[in-house]
Amino acid sequence: MIYVSKVELVDRLGVEPNIVGTLHVTTSHVIFRSDRGSKELWGFESIKEHHSVDDAAKAIIFFSHANRDTVGVKIQIANGLIGSVERGPLTAAGCPLVIRCKHFQVVNLLIGRDKLCQDLYETLLRCSKIVNVCELVAFENRDGAEDARGWSRLDWAVEFTRQGVNHEWAENDLNESYQSCDTYPERLWLPVSANKTTLMGSCRFRSRGRLPVLTYFHKVNGAVICRCAQPLTGFSARCVEDEKLMELIGQANKNCDTLFLVDTRPIVHVFRCAQPLTGFSARCVEDEKLMELIGQANKNCDTLFLVDTRPIMNAMVNKVQGKGFEDERNYSNTRFHFFDIENIHVMRTSQQKLLEACMKSRTMSDYLRLLESSGWLKHLRSIVECSTFLADSILRGISCVVHCSDGWDRTSQTVSLAQLLLDPFFRTIHGFQILIEKDWLGFGHKFDDRCAHIGALNDDAAKEVSPVFSQFLDCVHQIMRQRPRAFQFNDRYLIIIHEHVYSCQFGTFIGNCEKDRKDLHLRKRTKSLWTYLDSRQDDYFNPFYEPTTFSVLSGIDTRAAAFNVWHALYNRFDKGLLPREIAIDTVMTAMEHVGVLESHIAALRIRIAELKSQFARGSNFCGNSMADSGHSSGTGQSEERLVSDQRQPSPESGIYDPTAYSEEVLTRLPVLWQSLRDASHCSSKTCMAEFASTLDRRIHCHRCGKVFCRRCVRVTIDERERICKECRKIIQICPP
């Protein structure tokens, strides 16, 4: 751990003055604390109770970056989020140091002395380039208990039962102990008519052993989405077994005799390949048979679509390397489709240019020029077009087999988006987690490589980094813009998931495949992100959600004008560029406020009824006492009883409510709440945490109406109210 004092935090946009403070670099976080802060808190403990800032940092690993738990802290970044560190030459103002984060935060610092800047630069590089996966922060963020609830989110059998998988498909032990494919899950669903010879032949014929397997079953018509990797065909190779498997996949759909094979690679690159290689003369009967079986599993259609998500030029280049794509002539009742989705290298460059447009453009012409040259929106459009094609094909009853090169990047993007369009369950908070667990974590998207969880040891490893999952979340956002009432979750949910994919504070996204996560014993050694998100579901709820209105999302607009830049993600930390209020937060606050006022009105009505009853009983008693002048000896007892009745209503009256508001609360509940647009800091005088962006959750106290951070508000035992510390003190003084 090191710390540097008299560091200046520079506003990137030049709107705010520089802030002087101290920068701490620990094994888990980079923390900037402004000098104006007189007290610092970590989690629920004071930093003074720890031997070092490093120990204190470890005590708060479980907290999100969005919850600043310190007075005067301006920046708090998990080391896993640091993407790059740049230092400039010494100037009269100091030595500039720029920290660029993977969740698109940019921290500009000025260090007084050149040597201090160099030491800090080297330390930050070491902290951001973890060599051993076990050194990640997630392995410090644990306790003795196993996080069973979060790590048991996906049960493959339960999920396929929910989808309504019929008797044409069954679980197969082909990949038990990952013996056939180490990047696939152990549990695979395949056509029941496929024998072991067919499956093993297809497995050998496909890149990385990733044969066609079931990922989605549409119970309405029996059509399915299967996923796989490219075949090892070369220029003339065939695999009869693979062809048979494709046939069986098509036959599993009894409602259609066609199978679509979709290649996501662009078709425009078809003529770039070199001269053909020789030596590829064998066909794979097993792969052909498996395709046949997949098609036969759909009894409603005799066609199978083979979808290759790659540009066809890329596919032809892969043929030179002994890989490539299927020959449609070898697969019966199969239709082949290419889609122009570029590879990871193009996407990496595209996002870099997009960020340059969002963060460095000074004029409108520069912004539009850089945005156009990035091609980012064009790539999003290609992914969504492929996904809508898959969804429309399934609705027509045609089964689809999808692959790209290795079947873990573009394939994961398109098949998961297609399922999002087809199945309303995946558009819920819980269902979206299941979708990610199944098609991203289960089927082996390489999160360690793509997200640079581990520092690249060479240039080849650095080229594996690509924003594939970020692109998927961006596509989900684009669809949510068109169908805002179809999703249970909001943009904040996507952005928080995006942040923690890179932060490495949780074990959920560590590892390249299911086998990696089991070998690392992440279930016992780390926390699950899903458990953390479950505890904050109210932050992610969409108030416009209508669960019964939208079953299938058809007619998604894929015209160029339908796609825009997701500034809430890419400019998340740029004050002044985003609205000070988010529409969903404003609606949620209004709904919550109405609920509080309605509860207050109900409490007032109960109190009025109590007073009326007491007044009526008092009037009747006085009338009876005056009429009965012969029992003067009992008058004192009756008056005493009247006073007692006026002090405490009787439970037998039918209007007694022991949980009613106190007199103090009934007279001080605010009708107006503080506006979100005016809330730049937590209202607690002992906290004053800054809301770094509009996405940081700002919570109202139900008793005073002021805005607080999550840490300064507590939910009552009956879960009816959120109350700040000051109001809790009043409640303790004036109990109901």
XYZ file of C-alpha atoms in Angstrom:
736
model
C 0.000 0.000 0.000
C 1.197 3.519 -0.783
C -0.371 6.921 -0.406
C 0.456 10.264 -1.957
C -0.684 13.557 -0.464
C -1.362 16.872 -2.180
C -2.723 15.175 -5.280
C -5.033 17.247 -7.473
C -8.139 15.649 -8.956
C -8.811 17.337 -12.295
C -12.285 17.550 -13.796
C -12.035 16.007 -17.270
C -14.493 18.466 -18.785
C -12.958 21.496 -17.064
C -16.268 22.478 -15.448
C -15.289 22.138 -11.782
C -12.121 23.389 -10.042
C -9.356 20.965 -9.095
C -9.749 19.190 -5.750
C -6.701 18.597 -3.553
C -6.529 15.385 -1.567
C -4.675 12.170 -0.789
C -4.497 9.137 -3.057
C -4.308 5.680 -1.449
C -3.437 2.594 -3.495
C -4.256 -0.682 -1.726
C -4.334 -4.317 -2.785
C -8.016 -3.980 -3.621
C -8.915 -0.349 -4.339
C -7.628 3.015 -5.451
C -9.073 5.679 -3.157
C -8.929 9.443 -3.481
C -9.924 11.387 -0.352
C -10.247 15.135 -0.527
C -8.557 17.144 2.204
C -11.828 18.816 3.168
C -13.034 15.548 4.717
C -12.443 15.373 8.466
C -13.626 11.822 9.052
C -13.482 8.658 6.995
C -15.699 5.580 7.318
C -15.320 2.163 5.640
C -18.383 -0.051 5.622
C -19.645 0.049 9.172
C -16.212 0.534 10.723
C -13.989 3.561 11.152
C -10.682 3.545 9.316
C -9.002 4.329 12.631
C -9.927 0.858 13.852
C -7.663 -0.688 11.213
C -3.907 -0.853 11.176
C -3.708 0.478 7.626
C -5.718 1.778 4.739
C -5.081 -1.595 3.093
C -6.831 -3.443 5.920
C -9.662 -0.958 5.828
C -10.089 -1.434 2.091
C -10.456 -5.175 2.557
C -13.273 -4.519 5.018
C -15.393 -2.872 2.336
C -14.791 -5.097 -0.666
C -18.391 -6.267 -0.611
C -19.699 -2.764 -1.198
C -20.377 -1.476 -4.678
C -18.473 1.409 -6.190
C -21.781 3.285 -6.268
C -21.932 3.459 -2.465
C -19.259 5.825 -1.236
C -18.973 5.247 2.483
C -16.524 8.005 3.289
C -16.675 11.679 4.040
C -14.728 13.598 1.435
C -13.948 10.609 -0.784
C -14.333 11.584 -4.421
C -13.091 8.436 -6.137
C -13.092 4.796 -5.073
C -12.201 2.240 -7.746
C -11.699 -1.502 -7.489
C -8.313 -2.433 -8.934
C -9.973 -4.868 -11.332
C -11.675 -1.931 -13.047
C -8.401 -0.232 -14.012
C -7.955 -0.648 -17.736
C -4.876 1.464 -18.420
C -2.630 4.012 -16.718
C -0.935 6.824 -18.637
C 1.528 9.422 -17.403
C 2.603 12.585 -19.132
C 5.736 14.739 -18.893
C 6.287 17.075 -15.963
C 4.727 20.516 -16.409
C 4.604 23.685 -14.326
C 1.321 22.521 -12.776
C 2.617 19.032 -11.995
C 2.957 15.616 -13.557
C -0.310 14.396 -15.154
C -1.509 10.844 -14.527
C -4.603 9.399 -16.235
C -6.417 6.266 -15.029
C -8.832 4.811 -17.586
C -11.293 2.282 -16.225
C -13.059 -0.624 -17.874
C -16.454 0.773 -16.836
C -15.552 4.006 -18.692
C -14.575 6.220 -15.779
C -11.567 8.438 -16.476
C -9.602 9.851 -13.524
C -7.222 12.736 -14.240
C -4.651 13.494 -11.541
C -1.835 15.990 -11.098
C 1.129 14.848 -8.991
C 3.499 17.472 -7.629
C 6.794 15.641 -8.158
C 7.994 13.548 -11.068
C 9.443 10.725 -8.932
C 6.226 10.390 -6.933
C 4.277 10.227 -10.179
C 6.558 7.510 -11.536
C 6.288 5.440 -8.330
C 2.528 5.805 -8.365
C 2.395 4.907 -12.055
C 4.375 1.699 -11.524
C 2.293 0.741 -8.487
C -0.965 1.206 -10.370
C 0.337 -0.907 -13.236
C 1.184 -3.741 -10.842
C -2.221 -3.529 -9.145
C -4.098 -3.575 -12.442
C -2.131 -6.425 -14.057
C -2.880 -9.455 -11.908
C -0.796 -12.464 -12.952
C -2.424 -15.155 -10.790
C -6.204 -15.482 -10.846
C -6.222 -16.273 -7.117
C -4.915 -12.758 -6.435
C -8.184 -11.205 -7.634
C -10.227 -9.225 -5.112
C -13.071 -11.761 -5.204
C -10.983 -14.254 -3.257
C -10.694 -11.747 -0.390
C -14.422 -11.025 -0.493
C -15.658 -14.111 1.296
C -16.655 -15.517 4.651
C -16.909 -18.995 6.106
C -20.403 -19.704 4.799
C -21.008 -20.984 1.292
C -23.116 -18.694 -0.874
C -25.402 -21.533 -1.949
C -28.303 -19.370 -3.082
C -26.265 -17.328 -5.547
C -24.199 -20.218 -6.864
C -27.258 -22.414 -7.455
C -29.000 -19.941 -9.733
C -29.110 -22.260 -12.755
C -30.331 -25.852 -12.642
C -30.147 -27.181 -16.196
C -32.885 -29.783 -15.720
C -35.230 -27.278 -14.085
C -34.627 -24.735 -16.839
C -35.272 -27.141 -19.728
C -38.351 -28.451 -17.916
C -39.583 -24.853 -17.642
C -39.012 -24.443 -21.383
C -41.197 -27.518 -21.955
C -38.642 -29.756 -23.701
C -40.453 -32.748 -25.238
C -39.526 -36.426 -25.574
C -37.430 -35.770 -28.705
C -34.672 -34.333 -26.490
C -32.932 -35.749 -23.415
C -29.940 -35.158 -21.171
C -26.825 -36.978 -22.371
C -23.720 -37.989 -20.401
C -21.429 -37.404 -23.385
C -19.533 -34.645 -21.551
C -19.382 -36.184 -18.102
C -16.292 -34.848 -16.285
C -15.771 -32.625 -19.352
C -14.244 -35.543 -21.240
C -15.526 -34.536 -24.687
C -15.422 -30.743 -24.498
C -13.817 -28.833 -21.629
C -15.506 -25.542 -22.582
C -19.053 -26.951 -22.549
C -21.121 -27.666 -19.432
C -21.199 -31.228 -18.132
C -24.934 -31.530 -18.734
C -25.959 -31.461 -22.396
C -29.361 -31.966 -24.044
C -29.277 -33.758 -27.416
C -31.716 -35.611 -29.714
C -32.744 -38.917 -28.105
C -32.248 -40.668 -31.446
C -28.547 -39.696 -31.642
C -26.239 -42.584 -30.723
C -22.791 -42.321 -29.139
C -20.974 -42.878 -32.444
C -22.806 -39.997 -34.083
C -22.161 -37.661 -31.160
C -18.458 -38.485 -30.853
C -17.934 -38.134 -34.603
C -19.608 -34.740 -34.621
C -17.588 -33.729 -31.570
C -14.314 -34.535 -33.354
C -15.483 -32.666 -36.449
C -16.269 -29.398 -34.654
C -13.744 -26.827 -33.432
C -12.869 -27.363 -29.763
C -15.219 -30.351 -29.706
C -18.218 -28.012 -29.516
C -20.871 -30.102 -31.282
C -24.470 -28.871 -31.845
C -26.422 -28.946 -28.543
C -29.778 -27.606 -27.372
C -30.012 -24.211 -25.708
C -33.658 -23.181 -26.293
C -36.894 -25.106 -26.913
C -39.997 -23.252 -28.076
C -42.834 -25.268 -26.592
C -45.490 -23.654 -28.802
C -44.296 -25.408 -31.975
C -41.318 -27.574 -30.975
C -38.721 -25.487 -32.837
C -35.304 -25.239 -31.181
C -32.140 -23.154 -31.116
C -28.940 -25.202 -31.024
C -25.430 -23.827 -30.816
C -22.018 -25.156 -31.825
C -18.618 -24.183 -33.246
C -17.465 -24.117 -36.865
C -16.677 -27.430 -38.564
C -13.119 -28.539 -39.329
C -13.926 -28.914 -43.003
C -11.046 -27.345 -44.864
C -12.076 -27.082 -48.530
C -13.532 -30.502 -49.225
C -13.870 -32.312 -45.916
C -17.149 -33.781 -44.735
C -18.320 -35.438 -41.576
C -21.176 -37.870 -42.133
C -21.791 -38.088 -38.399
C -22.121 -34.321 -38.102
C -24.452 -34.266 -41.073
C -26.526 -37.002 -39.442
C -26.711 -35.067 -36.185
C -27.942 -32.005 -38.060
C -30.558 -34.180 -39.721
C -31.721 -35.490 -36.343
C -31.933 -31.960 -34.946
C -34.172 -31.019 -37.841
C -36.284 -34.161 -37.484
C -36.859 -33.415 -33.797
C -39.178 -30.629 -34.951
C -42.224 -32.538 -36.224
C -43.900 -29.350 -37.435
C -41.299 -28.372 -40.047
C -38.953 -30.205 -42.406
C -36.439 -27.334 -42.686
C -33.413 -26.542 -40.504
C -31.610 -23.178 -40.667
C -27.830 -23.152 -40.147
C -26.818 -19.574 -39.327
C -23.205 -18.410 -39.663
C -22.747 -15.001 -38.050
C -19.682 -14.169 -40.146
C -20.073 -11.500 -42.889
C -20.591 -12.678 -46.453
C -18.726 -9.737 -48.017
C -15.275 -11.152 -47.229
C -15.579 -14.283 -49.315
C -12.719 -13.610 -51.751
C -9.878 -12.850 -49.354
C -8.672 -16.443 -48.893
C -5.391 -17.830 -50.241
C -5.006 -20.918 -52.416
C -6.685 -24.022 -51.018
C -4.786 -26.508 -48.903
C -4.755 -30.164 -49.742
C -5.274 -33.113 -47.479
C -8.869 -32.437 -46.475
C -10.754 -35.154 -48.245
C -12.669 -36.949 -45.487
C -16.295 -36.280 -44.716
C -17.772 -36.573 -41.231
C -20.768 -38.871 -41.407
C -21.428 -38.423 -37.689
C -21.767 -34.655 -37.892
C -24.086 -34.915 -40.879
C -26.172 -37.479 -38.990
C -26.362 -35.289 -35.889
C -27.618 -32.366 -37.951
C -30.200 -34.673 -39.480
C -31.366 -35.789 -36.035
C -31.640 -32.203 -34.814
C -33.857 -31.428 -37.774
C -35.939 -34.565 -37.266
C -36.570 -33.631 -33.627
C -38.926 -30.918 -34.887
C -41.910 -32.929 -36.128
C -43.711 -29.816 -37.330
C -41.116 -28.744 -39.905
C -38.699 -30.623 -42.145
C -36.294 -27.682 -42.595
C -33.280 -26.792 -40.436
C -31.545 -23.386 -40.568
C -27.742 -23.393 -40.167
C -26.773 -19.847 -39.090
C -23.127 -18.748 -39.295
C -22.734 -15.372 -37.599
C -19.375 -14.632 -39.235
C -18.674 -12.688 -42.421
C -18.258 -15.285 -45.157
C -14.803 -13.887 -45.946
C -13.716 -14.780 -42.408
C -15.222 -18.207 -42.855
C -13.253 -18.708 -46.077
C -10.050 -17.612 -44.338
C -10.775 -20.230 -41.695
C -11.073 -22.826 -44.462
C -7.452 -22.112 -45.313
C -6.663 -23.018 -41.697
C -8.525 -26.311 -41.960
C -11.782 -25.013 -40.482
C -14.527 -23.101 -42.280
C -18.232 -23.810 -42.743
C -20.616 -26.547 -43.782
C -21.416 -27.567 -47.337
C -25.176 -27.218 -47.631
C -25.273 -30.093 -50.125
C -24.202 -32.523 -47.401
C -26.981 -31.603 -44.955
C -30.487 -32.652 -45.912
C -33.386 -30.218 -45.456
C -30.957 -27.567 -44.264
C -30.727 -23.916 -45.273
C -27.515 -21.979 -44.719
C -27.392 -18.297 -43.649
C -24.436 -15.945 -43.121
C -24.637 -12.764 -41.034
C -22.178 -9.892 -41.123
C -21.035 -9.823 -37.497
C -17.346 -8.974 -37.291
C -14.759 -10.704 -35.104
C -13.409 -9.705 -31.685
C -10.533 -7.660 -33.116
C -12.825 -5.433 -35.162
C -15.133 -4.969 -32.166
C -12.249 -4.021 -29.877
C -11.097 -1.303 -32.273
C -14.675 -0.165 -32.803
C -15.297 0.423 -29.104
C -12.018 2.298 -28.722
C -13.122 4.697 -31.463
C -16.571 5.005 -29.884
C -15.037 6.002 -26.538
C -12.831 8.498 -28.326
C -15.947 10.032 -29.872
C -17.821 10.123 -26.546
C -14.974 11.467 -24.416
C -12.623 13.455 -26.635
C -14.814 15.162 -29.219
C -14.865 18.941 -28.850
C -17.162 19.763 -31.751
C -20.273 18.197 -33.220
C -18.516 17.481 -36.510
C -15.692 15.660 -34.685
C -18.196 13.623 -32.708
C -20.198 12.571 -35.760
C -17.054 11.783 -37.742
C -15.579 9.592 -34.991
C -18.900 7.905 -34.329
C -19.261 7.043 -37.999
C -15.701 5.726 -38.240
C -16.185 3.531 -35.164
C -18.969 1.531 -36.818
C -20.277 0.631 -33.348
C -23.940 1.227 -34.117
C -23.582 -0.732 -37.356
C -22.219 -3.694 -35.389
C -25.089 -3.492 -32.890
C -27.510 -3.482 -35.788
C -25.923 -6.613 -37.305
C -26.222 -8.498 -34.011
C -29.854 -7.499 -33.494
C -30.705 -8.360 -37.120
C -29.330 -11.868 -36.679
C -31.194 -12.253 -33.376
C -34.507 -11.144 -34.869
C -33.972 -13.563 -37.763
C -33.519 -16.411 -35.262
C -36.589 -15.384 -33.273
C -38.746 -15.024 -36.394
C -37.580 -18.420 -37.680
C -38.489 -20.088 -34.387
C -41.930 -18.457 -34.468
C -42.378 -19.893 -37.977
C -41.575 -23.313 -36.534
C -38.124 -23.655 -38.140
C -35.283 -24.935 -35.949
C -31.933 -23.119 -36.102
C -28.335 -24.169 -35.489
C -26.033 -21.189 -34.835
C -22.263 -20.873 -34.805
C -19.446 -18.421 -35.417
C -15.823 -19.547 -35.172
C -15.559 -21.211 -31.776
C -19.154 -20.630 -30.713
C -18.555 -18.587 -27.575
C -18.669 -14.939 -28.737
C -21.055 -13.993 -31.565
C -23.020 -17.184 -30.984
C -23.606 -16.264 -27.332
C -24.687 -12.763 -28.332
C -27.224 -13.810 -30.940
C -28.799 -16.874 -29.314
C -29.254 -15.103 -25.965
C -30.826 -12.050 -27.619
C -33.131 -14.310 -29.637
C -34.283 -15.999 -26.432
C -34.826 -12.583 -24.871
C -37.219 -11.791 -27.727
C -39.002 -15.149 -27.539
C -39.341 -15.863 -23.818
C -40.751 -13.293 -21.342
C -39.134 -15.189 -18.457
C -35.704 -14.044 -19.628
C -36.919 -10.442 -19.473
C -37.370 -10.653 -15.695
C -34.650 -9.833 -13.164
C -34.246 -13.483 -12.175
C -34.678 -14.853 -15.698
C -31.990 -12.575 -17.122
C -29.539 -14.052 -14.617
C -30.532 -17.555 -15.765
C -29.942 -16.530 -19.388
C -26.441 -15.243 -18.589
C -25.650 -18.338 -16.517
C -26.776 -20.622 -19.343
C -25.598 -19.064 -22.586
C -22.585 -17.090 -21.378
C -21.162 -18.777 -18.299
C -22.387 -22.310 -19.025
C -21.424 -22.468 -22.695
C -17.966 -21.052 -22.155
C -17.686 -17.388 -23.039
C -14.080 -16.574 -22.108
C -14.636 -13.843 -19.516
C -11.066 -13.988 -18.193
C -9.614 -13.434 -21.660
C -12.210 -11.038 -23.058
C -12.365 -8.836 -19.929
C -8.628 -8.967 -19.134
C -9.124 -10.235 -15.596
C -5.549 -11.471 -15.781
C -2.766 -9.272 -17.114
C -1.725 -10.178 -20.660
C 1.633 -11.956 -20.675
C 2.243 -11.265 -24.381
C 0.777 -9.507 -27.404
C -1.254 -12.548 -28.442
C -3.002 -12.632 -25.061
C -3.710 -8.893 -25.292
C -5.471 -9.484 -28.616
C -7.964 -11.772 -26.864
C -9.524 -8.780 -25.081
C -12.812 -7.671 -26.649
C -16.066 -6.035 -25.447
C -18.287 -8.947 -26.512
C -20.409 -9.033 -23.354
C -20.589 -5.223 -23.186
C -21.910 -5.290 -26.739
C -24.578 -7.800 -25.730
C -25.735 -5.530 -22.883
C -25.810 -2.596 -25.301
C -28.050 -4.609 -27.643
C -30.372 -5.400 -24.731
C -30.530 -1.680 -23.996
C -31.419 -0.916 -27.636
C -34.295 -3.424 -27.493
C -35.448 -2.031 -24.133
C -35.705 1.420 -25.710
C -38.184 0.035 -28.247
C -40.162 -2.100 -25.770
C -39.782 -0.376 -22.363
C -42.838 -2.098 -20.850
C -41.646 -5.620 -21.690
C -38.730 -5.738 -19.227
C -38.911 -6.089 -15.458
C -35.472 -4.500 -15.049
C -34.094 -1.104 -15.981
C -30.838 0.249 -17.430
C -29.252 0.492 -13.986
C -29.422 -3.302 -13.737
C -27.469 -3.719 -16.977
C -24.892 -1.103 -15.999
C -24.240 -2.614 -12.562
C -23.810 -6.066 -14.129
C -21.403 -4.526 -16.640
C -19.369 -2.930 -13.852
C -19.028 -6.117 -11.835
C -18.129 -8.249 -14.839
C -14.881 -6.256 -14.776
C -14.492 -5.392 -11.080
C -13.683 -8.995 -10.018
C -15.261 -8.301 -6.619
C -17.452 -11.361 -7.131
C -16.598 -14.798 -8.454
C -19.516 -15.110 -10.880
C -17.626 -13.937 -13.986
C -14.184 -15.307 -13.132
C -12.938 -18.114 -15.370
C -13.296 -18.928 -19.055
C -15.754 -21.800 -18.669
C -17.708 -23.894 -16.184
C -14.756 -26.247 -15.671
C -12.469 -23.345 -14.736
C -14.902 -22.170 -12.077
C -15.169 -25.647 -10.593
C -11.393 -26.098 -10.568
C -11.017 -22.771 -8.739
C -13.721 -23.759 -6.192
C -15.335 -20.346 -6.667
C -18.543 -21.560 -5.059
C -16.782 -21.844 -1.705
C -14.109 -19.193 -2.080
C -16.027 -16.199 -3.482
C -19.355 -14.420 -3.329
C -21.936 -14.596 -6.100
C -22.957 -11.381 -7.831
C -26.548 -12.624 -8.020
C -26.898 -12.694 -4.220
C -25.670 -9.115 -4.075
C -28.133 -8.007 -6.771
C -30.987 -9.844 -5.056
C -30.488 -7.691 -1.964
C -31.060 -4.550 -4.059
C -33.826 -5.569 -6.431
C -35.802 -2.402 -5.776
C -32.945 -0.459 -7.426
C -33.457 -2.337 -10.674
C -37.243 -2.539 -10.976
C -38.892 -0.987 -14.033
C -42.115 0.818 -13.005
C -43.471 0.563 -16.560
C -43.247 -3.238 -16.629
C -46.394 -5.038 -17.854
C -45.747 -8.782 -17.471
C -48.932 -9.988 -19.163
C -48.872 -7.658 -22.168
C -45.776 -8.881 -24.013
C -45.098 -12.568 -24.602
C -43.028 -12.418 -27.805
C -41.213 -9.267 -28.921
C -41.793 -9.207 -32.656
C -41.360 -6.366 -35.101
C -38.152 -4.994 -33.572
C -37.006 -2.041 -35.684
C -33.537 -2.706 -37.123
C -33.282 0.390 -39.287
C -30.186 2.528 -38.724
C -32.168 5.307 -37.036
C -33.374 2.880 -34.345
C -29.904 2.651 -32.755
C -28.221 5.320 -30.671
C -25.231 5.731 -28.363
C -25.862 4.542 -24.803
C -24.546 7.640 -23.050
C -25.742 6.438 -19.630
C -23.053 3.747 -19.911
C -20.246 5.382 -21.887
C -20.600 8.846 -20.272
C -21.786 7.570 -16.918
C -19.345 9.691 -14.894
C -19.486 12.874 -16.970
C -21.509 15.426 -15.046
C -23.487 17.803 -17.178
C -23.839 15.429 -20.124
C -26.673 13.358 -18.661
C -30.036 14.519 -17.280
C -30.004 15.234 -13.546
C -33.066 13.030 -13.208
C -33.713 9.647 -14.793
C -37.319 9.188 -15.906
C -37.610 5.748 -14.309
C -36.235 7.027 -10.979
C -38.637 9.965 -11.042
C -41.596 7.656 -11.648
C -40.434 5.210 -8.968
C -40.044 8.060 -6.482
C -43.490 9.412 -7.332
C -45.073 5.978 -6.904
C -43.263 5.476 -3.598
C -44.273 8.937 -2.400
C -47.915 8.307 -3.295
C -47.798 5.036 -1.376
C -46.370 6.761 1.704
C -49.002 9.509 1.543
C -51.804 6.975 1.121
C -50.562 5.081 4.175
C -50.426 8.360 6.066
C -53.979 9.224 5.002
C -55.134 5.804 6.201
C -53.405 6.386 9.552
C -55.052 9.806 9.884
C -58.462 8.312 9.139
C -57.914 5.677 11.801
C -56.929 8.394 14.254
C -60.010 10.458 13.375
C -62.215 7.402 13.894
C -60.573 6.808 17.273
C -61.199 10.378 18.361
C -64.809 10.246 17.167
C -65.373 7.026 19.067
C -63.812 8.449 22.213
C -65.897 11.593 21.891
C -69.082 9.554 21.382
C -68.357 7.364 24.385
C -67.608 10.443 26.474
C -70.852 12.127 25.421
C -72.914 9.036 26.168
C -71.242 8.606 29.528
C -71.853 12.226 30.527
C -75.498 11.969 29.496
C -76.017 8.799 31.498
C -74.281 10.286 34.551
C -76.459 13.379 34.527
C -79.638 11.293 34.131
C -78.693 8.962 36.995
C -78.469 11.478 39.860
C -79.137 8.769 42.479
C -75.685 7.127 42.109
C -73.387 9.986 42.984
C -70.983 7.641 44.766
C -70.009 6.013 41.462
C -69.397 9.256 39.637
C -65.718 9.451 40.525
C -65.082 5.942 39.241
C -66.957 6.682 36.017
C -65.003 9.892 35.402
C -61.782 8.060 36.075
C -62.813 5.386 33.598
C -63.669 8.097 31.025
C -60.249 9.681 31.320
C -58.672 6.265 30.890
C -60.780 5.601 27.790
C -59.731 8.928 26.300
C -56.075 8.152 26.857
C -56.129 4.680 25.273
C -58.713 3.332 22.799
C -59.968 -0.134 23.559
C -58.929 -3.098 21.372
C -62.562 -4.200 21.443
C -63.628 -1.007 19.674
C -62.546 -2.487 16.350
C -60.472 0.555 15.432
C -57.506 0.003 17.699
C -54.230 -0.276 15.780
C -51.118 -0.913 17.895
C -48.874 -0.066 14.910
C -50.500 3.324 14.302
C -48.281 6.349 13.825
C -47.329 8.359 16.912
C -48.753 11.849 17.435
C -45.306 13.265 16.573
C -45.211 11.433 13.255
C -48.801 12.261 12.354
C -48.047 15.969 12.582
C -44.670 16.074 10.813
C -44.843 13.777 7.751
C -43.758 15.914 4.756
C -46.137 16.381 1.861
C -43.291 17.402 -0.468
C -40.101 15.382 -0.989
C -36.709 16.696 -2.017
C -36.257 16.680 -5.782
C -33.776 14.181 -7.201
C -32.288 16.822 -9.483
C -31.178 18.836 -6.439
C -29.628 15.847 -4.665
C -25.892 15.867 -5.358
C -24.896 14.572 -1.903
C -26.336 12.386 0.824
C -28.374 14.527 3.261
C -26.789 12.922 6.324
C -24.487 15.429 8.024
C -22.140 12.630 9.084
C -21.909 11.178 5.568
C -22.332 13.766 2.798
C -21.345 11.102 0.240
C -21.389 12.464 -3.288
C -23.595 10.875 -5.928
C -21.011 10.471 -8.686
C -23.622 9.965 -11.403
C -27.364 9.920 -11.865
C -27.188 6.114 -11.783
C -26.170 6.144 -8.124
C -29.336 5.237 -6.244
C -30.773 8.160 -4.279
C -33.269 7.082 -1.618
C -35.877 9.202 0.167
C -36.557 8.953 3.877
C -40.295 8.395 4.320
C -40.402 10.570 7.433
C -38.468 13.696 6.423
C -38.527 13.466 2.610
C -34.794 14.139 2.190
C -32.482 12.166 -0.118
C -29.859 9.816 1.316
C -27.409 7.199 0.100
C -28.300 3.566 0.712
C -26.003 3.282 3.715
C -27.766 6.045 5.647
C -31.295 4.643 5.270
C -32.758 1.610 6.991
C -35.906 -0.350 6.236
C -38.205 -0.869 9.231
C -38.799 -4.367 10.576
C -42.244 -4.540 8.984
C -40.666 -3.396 5.654
C -43.183 -0.575 5.338
C -40.815 2.373 5.540
C -37.329 3.611 4.767
C -36.095 5.855 7.565
C -32.905 7.884 8.015
C -30.850 7.998 11.213
C -32.275 11.286 12.479
C -35.857 10.132 12.022
C -35.044 6.844 13.759
C -33.955 8.842 16.792
C -37.295 10.659 16.815
C -39.168 7.363 16.608
C -37.207 6.033 19.577
C -38.104 9.152 21.580
C -41.762 9.096 20.486
C -42.745 5.436 20.043
C -46.213 4.729 18.577
